[in-house]
Short mmCIF file of N, CA and C in Angstrom, two decimals:
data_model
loop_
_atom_site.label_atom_id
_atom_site.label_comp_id
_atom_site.label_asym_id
_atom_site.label_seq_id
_atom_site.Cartn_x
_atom_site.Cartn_y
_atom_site.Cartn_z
N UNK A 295 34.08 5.36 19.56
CA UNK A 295 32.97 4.56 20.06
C UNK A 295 31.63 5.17 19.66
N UNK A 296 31.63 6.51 19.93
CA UNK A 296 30.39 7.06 19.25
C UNK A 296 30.20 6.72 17.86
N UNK A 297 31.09 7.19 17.30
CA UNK A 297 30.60 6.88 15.62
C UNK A 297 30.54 5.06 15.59
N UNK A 298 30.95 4.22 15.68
CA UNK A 298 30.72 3.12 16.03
C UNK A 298 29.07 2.83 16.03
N UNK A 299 28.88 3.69 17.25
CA UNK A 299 26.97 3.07 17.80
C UNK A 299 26.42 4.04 16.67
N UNK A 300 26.95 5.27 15.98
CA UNK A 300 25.64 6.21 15.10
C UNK A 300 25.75 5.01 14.19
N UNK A 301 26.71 4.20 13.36
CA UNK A 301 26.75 3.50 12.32
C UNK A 301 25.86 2.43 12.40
N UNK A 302 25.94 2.12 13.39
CA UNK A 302 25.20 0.73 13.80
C UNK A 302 23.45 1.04 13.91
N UNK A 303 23.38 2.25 14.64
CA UNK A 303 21.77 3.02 14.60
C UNK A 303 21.25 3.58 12.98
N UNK A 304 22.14 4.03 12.21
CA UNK A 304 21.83 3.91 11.30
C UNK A 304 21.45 2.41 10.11
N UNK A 305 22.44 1.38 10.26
CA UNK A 305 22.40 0.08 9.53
C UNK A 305 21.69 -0.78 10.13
N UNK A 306 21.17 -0.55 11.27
CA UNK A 306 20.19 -1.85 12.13
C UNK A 306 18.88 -2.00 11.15
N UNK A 307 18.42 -0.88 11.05
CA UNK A 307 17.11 -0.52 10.21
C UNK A 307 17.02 -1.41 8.74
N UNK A 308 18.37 -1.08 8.39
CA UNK A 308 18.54 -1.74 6.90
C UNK A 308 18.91 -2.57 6.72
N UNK A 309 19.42 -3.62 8.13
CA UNK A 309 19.35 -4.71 7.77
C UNK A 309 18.36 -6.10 8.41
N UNK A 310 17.61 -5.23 8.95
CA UNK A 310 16.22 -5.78 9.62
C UNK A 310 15.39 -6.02 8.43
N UNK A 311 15.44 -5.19 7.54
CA UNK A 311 14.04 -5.13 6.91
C UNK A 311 14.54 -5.58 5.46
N UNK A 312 15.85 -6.02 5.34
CA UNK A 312 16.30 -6.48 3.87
C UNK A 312 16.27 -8.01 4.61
N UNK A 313 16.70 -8.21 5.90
CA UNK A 313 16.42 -9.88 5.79
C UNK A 313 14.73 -10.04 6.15
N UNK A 314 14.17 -9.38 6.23
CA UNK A 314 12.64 -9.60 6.13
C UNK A 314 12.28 -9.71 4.98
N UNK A 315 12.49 -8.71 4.05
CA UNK A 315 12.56 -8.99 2.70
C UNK A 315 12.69 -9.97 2.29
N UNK A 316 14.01 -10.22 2.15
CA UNK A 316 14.72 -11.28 1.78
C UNK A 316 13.60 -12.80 2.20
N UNK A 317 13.68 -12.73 3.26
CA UNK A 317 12.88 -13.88 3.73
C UNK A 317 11.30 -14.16 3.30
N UNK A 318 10.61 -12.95 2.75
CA UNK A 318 9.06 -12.85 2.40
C UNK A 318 9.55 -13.31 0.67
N UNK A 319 10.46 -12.98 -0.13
CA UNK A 319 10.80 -13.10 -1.42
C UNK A 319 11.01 -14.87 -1.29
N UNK A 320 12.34 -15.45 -0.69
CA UNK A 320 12.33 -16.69 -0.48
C UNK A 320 11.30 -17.03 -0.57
N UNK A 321 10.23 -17.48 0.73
CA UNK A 321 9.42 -17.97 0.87
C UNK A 321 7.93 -18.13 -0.21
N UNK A 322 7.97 -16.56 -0.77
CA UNK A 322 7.00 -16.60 -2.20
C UNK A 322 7.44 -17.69 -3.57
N UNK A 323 8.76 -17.45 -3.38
CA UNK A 323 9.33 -18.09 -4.85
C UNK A 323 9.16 -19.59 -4.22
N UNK A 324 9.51 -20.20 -3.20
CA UNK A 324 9.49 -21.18 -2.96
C UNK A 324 8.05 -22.10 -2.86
N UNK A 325 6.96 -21.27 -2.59
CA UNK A 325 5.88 -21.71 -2.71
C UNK A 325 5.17 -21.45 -4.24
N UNK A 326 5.88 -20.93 -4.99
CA UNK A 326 5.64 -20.71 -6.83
C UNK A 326 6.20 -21.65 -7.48
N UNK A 327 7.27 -22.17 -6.83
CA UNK A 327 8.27 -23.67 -7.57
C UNK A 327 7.02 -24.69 -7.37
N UNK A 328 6.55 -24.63 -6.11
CA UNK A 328 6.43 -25.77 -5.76
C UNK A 328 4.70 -25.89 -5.95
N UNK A 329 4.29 -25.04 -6.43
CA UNK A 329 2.66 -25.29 -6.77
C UNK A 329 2.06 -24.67 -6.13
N UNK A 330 2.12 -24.26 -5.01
CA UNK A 330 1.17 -24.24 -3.95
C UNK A 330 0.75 -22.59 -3.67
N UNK A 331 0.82 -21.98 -4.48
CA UNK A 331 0.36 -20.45 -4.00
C UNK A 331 -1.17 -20.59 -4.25
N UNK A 332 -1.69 -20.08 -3.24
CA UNK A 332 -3.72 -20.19 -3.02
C UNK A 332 -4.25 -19.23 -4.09
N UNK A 333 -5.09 -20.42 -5.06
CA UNK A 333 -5.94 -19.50 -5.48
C UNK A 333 -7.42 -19.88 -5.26
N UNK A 334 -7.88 -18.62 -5.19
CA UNK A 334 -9.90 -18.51 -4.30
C UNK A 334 -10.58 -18.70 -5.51
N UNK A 335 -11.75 -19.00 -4.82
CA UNK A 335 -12.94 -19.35 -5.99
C UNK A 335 -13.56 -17.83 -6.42
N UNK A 336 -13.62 -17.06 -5.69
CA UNK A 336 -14.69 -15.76 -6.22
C UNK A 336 -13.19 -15.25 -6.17
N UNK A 337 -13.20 -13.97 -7.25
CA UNK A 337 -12.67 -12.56 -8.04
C UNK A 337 -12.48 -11.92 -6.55
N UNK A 338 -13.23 -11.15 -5.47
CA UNK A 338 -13.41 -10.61 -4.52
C UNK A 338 -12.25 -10.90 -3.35
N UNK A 339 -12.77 -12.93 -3.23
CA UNK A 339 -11.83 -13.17 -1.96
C UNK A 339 -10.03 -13.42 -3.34
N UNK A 340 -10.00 -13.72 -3.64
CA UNK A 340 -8.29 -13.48 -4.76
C UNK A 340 -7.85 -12.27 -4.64
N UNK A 341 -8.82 -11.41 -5.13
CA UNK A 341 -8.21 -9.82 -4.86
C UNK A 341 -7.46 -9.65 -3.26
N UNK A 342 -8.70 -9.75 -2.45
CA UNK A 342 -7.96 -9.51 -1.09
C UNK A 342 -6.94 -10.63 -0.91
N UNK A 343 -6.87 -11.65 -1.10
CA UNK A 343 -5.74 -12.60 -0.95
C UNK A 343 -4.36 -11.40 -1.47
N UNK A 344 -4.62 -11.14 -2.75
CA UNK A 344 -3.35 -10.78 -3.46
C UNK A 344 -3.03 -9.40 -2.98
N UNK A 345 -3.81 -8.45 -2.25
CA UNK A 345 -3.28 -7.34 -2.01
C UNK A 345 -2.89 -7.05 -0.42
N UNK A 346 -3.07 -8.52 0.18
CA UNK A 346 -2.71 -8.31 1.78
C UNK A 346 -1.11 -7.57 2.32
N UNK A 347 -0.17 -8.26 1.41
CA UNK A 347 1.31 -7.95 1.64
C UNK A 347 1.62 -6.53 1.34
N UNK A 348 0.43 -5.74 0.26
CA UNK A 348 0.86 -4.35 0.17
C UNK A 348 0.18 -3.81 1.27
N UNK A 349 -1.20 -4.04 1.68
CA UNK A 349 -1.90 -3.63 2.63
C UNK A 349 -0.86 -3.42 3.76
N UNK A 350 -0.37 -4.62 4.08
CA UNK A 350 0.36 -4.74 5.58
C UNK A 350 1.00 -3.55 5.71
N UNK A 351 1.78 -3.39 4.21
CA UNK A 351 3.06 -2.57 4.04
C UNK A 351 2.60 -0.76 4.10
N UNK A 352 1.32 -0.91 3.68
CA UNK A 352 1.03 0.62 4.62
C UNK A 352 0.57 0.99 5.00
N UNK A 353 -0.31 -0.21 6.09
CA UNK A 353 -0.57 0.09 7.49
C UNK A 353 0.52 0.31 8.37
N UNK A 354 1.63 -0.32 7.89
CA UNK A 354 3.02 -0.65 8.79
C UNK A 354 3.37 0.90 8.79
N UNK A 355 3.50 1.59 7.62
CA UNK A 355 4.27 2.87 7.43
C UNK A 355 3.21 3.91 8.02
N UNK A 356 2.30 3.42 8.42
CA UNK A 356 1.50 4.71 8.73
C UNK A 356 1.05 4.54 10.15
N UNK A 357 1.14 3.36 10.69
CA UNK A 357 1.50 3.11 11.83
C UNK A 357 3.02 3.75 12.57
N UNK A 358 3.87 3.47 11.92
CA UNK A 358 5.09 3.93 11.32
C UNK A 358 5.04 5.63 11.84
N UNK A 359 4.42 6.21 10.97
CA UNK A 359 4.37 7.72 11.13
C UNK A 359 4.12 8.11 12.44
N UNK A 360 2.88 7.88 13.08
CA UNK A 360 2.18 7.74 14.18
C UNK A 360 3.60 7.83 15.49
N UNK A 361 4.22 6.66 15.46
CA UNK A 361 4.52 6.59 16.02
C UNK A 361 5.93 7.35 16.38
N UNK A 362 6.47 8.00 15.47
CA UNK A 362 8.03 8.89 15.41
C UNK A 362 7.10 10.09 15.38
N UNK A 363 5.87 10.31 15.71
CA UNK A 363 5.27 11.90 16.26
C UNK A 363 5.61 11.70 17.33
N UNK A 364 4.85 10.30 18.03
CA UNK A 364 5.13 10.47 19.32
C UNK A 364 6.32 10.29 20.38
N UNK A 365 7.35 9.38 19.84
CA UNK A 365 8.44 9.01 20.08
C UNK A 365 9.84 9.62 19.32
N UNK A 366 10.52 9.94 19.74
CA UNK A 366 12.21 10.61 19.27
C UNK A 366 12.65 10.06 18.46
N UNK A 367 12.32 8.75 17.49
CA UNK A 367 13.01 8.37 16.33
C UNK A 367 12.57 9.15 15.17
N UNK A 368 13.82 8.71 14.16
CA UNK A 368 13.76 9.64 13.27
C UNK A 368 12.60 8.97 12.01
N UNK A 369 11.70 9.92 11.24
CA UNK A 369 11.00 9.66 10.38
C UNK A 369 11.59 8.05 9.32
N UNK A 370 12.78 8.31 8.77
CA UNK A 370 12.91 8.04 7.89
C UNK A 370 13.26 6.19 8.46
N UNK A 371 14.17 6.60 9.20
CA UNK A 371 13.76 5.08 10.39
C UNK A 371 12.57 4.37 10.12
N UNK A 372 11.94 5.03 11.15
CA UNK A 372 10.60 4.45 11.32
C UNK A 372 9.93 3.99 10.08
N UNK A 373 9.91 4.47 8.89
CA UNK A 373 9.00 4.67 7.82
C UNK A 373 9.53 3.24 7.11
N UNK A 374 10.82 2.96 7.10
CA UNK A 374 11.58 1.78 6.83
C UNK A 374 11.32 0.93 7.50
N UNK A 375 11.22 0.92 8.63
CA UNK A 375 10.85 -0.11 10.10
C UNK A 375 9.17 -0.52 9.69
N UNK A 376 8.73 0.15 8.99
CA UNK A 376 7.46 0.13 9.79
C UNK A 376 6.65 -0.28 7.85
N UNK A 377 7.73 -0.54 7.09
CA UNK A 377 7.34 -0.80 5.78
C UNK A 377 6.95 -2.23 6.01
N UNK A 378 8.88 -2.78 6.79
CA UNK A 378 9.33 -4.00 6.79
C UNK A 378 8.44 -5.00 7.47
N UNK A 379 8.30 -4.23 8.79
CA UNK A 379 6.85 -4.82 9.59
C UNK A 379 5.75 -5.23 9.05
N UNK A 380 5.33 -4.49 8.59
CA UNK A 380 4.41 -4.64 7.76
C UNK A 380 4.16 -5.75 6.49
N UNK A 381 5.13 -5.71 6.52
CA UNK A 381 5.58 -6.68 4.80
C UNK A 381 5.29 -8.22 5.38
N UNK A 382 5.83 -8.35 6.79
CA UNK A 382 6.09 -9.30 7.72
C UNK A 382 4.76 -10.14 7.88
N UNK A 383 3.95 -8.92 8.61
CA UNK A 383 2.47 -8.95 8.84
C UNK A 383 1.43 -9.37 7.32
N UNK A 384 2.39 -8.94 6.60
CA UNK A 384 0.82 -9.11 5.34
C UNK A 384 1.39 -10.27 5.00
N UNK A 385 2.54 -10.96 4.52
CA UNK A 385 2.45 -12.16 4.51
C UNK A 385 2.19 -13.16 5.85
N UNK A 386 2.02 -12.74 6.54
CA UNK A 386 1.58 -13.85 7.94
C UNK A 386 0.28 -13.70 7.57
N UNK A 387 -0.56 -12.45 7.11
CA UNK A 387 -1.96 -12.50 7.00
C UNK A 387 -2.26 -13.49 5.87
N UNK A 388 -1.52 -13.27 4.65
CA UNK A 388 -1.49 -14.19 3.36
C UNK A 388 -1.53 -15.61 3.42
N UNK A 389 -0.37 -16.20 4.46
CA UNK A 389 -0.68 -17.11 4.64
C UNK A 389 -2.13 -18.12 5.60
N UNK A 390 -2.17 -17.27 6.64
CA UNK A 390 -3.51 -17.39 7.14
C UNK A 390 -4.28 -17.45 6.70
N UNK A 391 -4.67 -16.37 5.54
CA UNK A 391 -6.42 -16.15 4.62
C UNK A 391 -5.86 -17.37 3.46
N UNK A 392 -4.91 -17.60 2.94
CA UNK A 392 -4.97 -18.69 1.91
C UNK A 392 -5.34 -19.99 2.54
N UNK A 393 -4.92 -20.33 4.09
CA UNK A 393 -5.07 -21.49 4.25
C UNK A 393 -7.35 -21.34 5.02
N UNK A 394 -7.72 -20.67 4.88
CA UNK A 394 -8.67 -20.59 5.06
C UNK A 394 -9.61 -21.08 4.09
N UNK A 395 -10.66 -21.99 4.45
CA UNK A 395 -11.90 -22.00 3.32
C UNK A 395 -13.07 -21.17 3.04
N UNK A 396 -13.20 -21.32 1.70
CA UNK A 396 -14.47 -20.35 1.44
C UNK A 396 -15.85 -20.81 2.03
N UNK A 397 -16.24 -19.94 2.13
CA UNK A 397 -17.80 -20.44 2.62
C UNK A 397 -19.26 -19.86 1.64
N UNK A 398 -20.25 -20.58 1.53
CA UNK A 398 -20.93 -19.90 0.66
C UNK A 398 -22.31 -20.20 0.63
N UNK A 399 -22.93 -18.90 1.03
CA UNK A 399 -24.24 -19.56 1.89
C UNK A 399 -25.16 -19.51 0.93
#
C-alpha cells in the first residue's frame, strides 16, 4: 500500500502538467488551423502578446521555488507543478490580452 501511494505521489505531478500541456498545445494548433491567432498593430503590444505563455511559465517556477522553502514538498515537484501552472496562466493571460483592443491616444 505504501509503495502504491509513493507511485502515485510521484506520477500525479506528471500527469497534471502533461494534460495541461497537452491541452495548451491542442488549443494553440487549433486556433492556427483555424485563422484566428491575434495579431497587434504595434511591434511592442505582439511582443508581449507572444511572450506571455513563457512569462507565466517562470513566474509559475519561481513562485514554485518560494513555495517548497516554505512547505515540505519536494523541489523537483514543485518546479514541475509550478512550470505547468504557469503555462496554464500564460495562456489564460494570452487569451485575454489577444481578445483585448488597442488603444491609441
Amino acid at each position: 500500500m505504501v509503495l502504491a501511494l509513493e507511485i502515485v505521489r510521484i506520477l500525479l505531478p506528471l500527469v497534471l502538467v502533461g494534460g495541461i500541456a497537452v491541452f495548451v498545445v491542442i488549443r494553440m494548433k487549433h486556433k492556427y488551423k483555424k485563422g484566428t491567432l491575434c495579431k497587434k498593430k504595434s511591434k511592442g503590444a505582439q511582443n508581449l502578446l507572444d511572450s506571455l505563455i513563457p512569462l507565466g511559465m517562470m513566474i509559475g517556477c519561481a513562485v514554485a521555488i518560494l513555495l517548497s522553502i516554505f512547505f515540505p514538498i519536494t523541489l523537483l515537484s514543485t518546479i514541475g507543478l509550478g512550470a505547468g501552472i504557469g503555462l496554464l496562466l500564460g495562456y489564460f493571460a494570452y487569451e485575454i490580452y489577444s481578445n483585448k483592443e488597442e488603444n491609441y491616444s
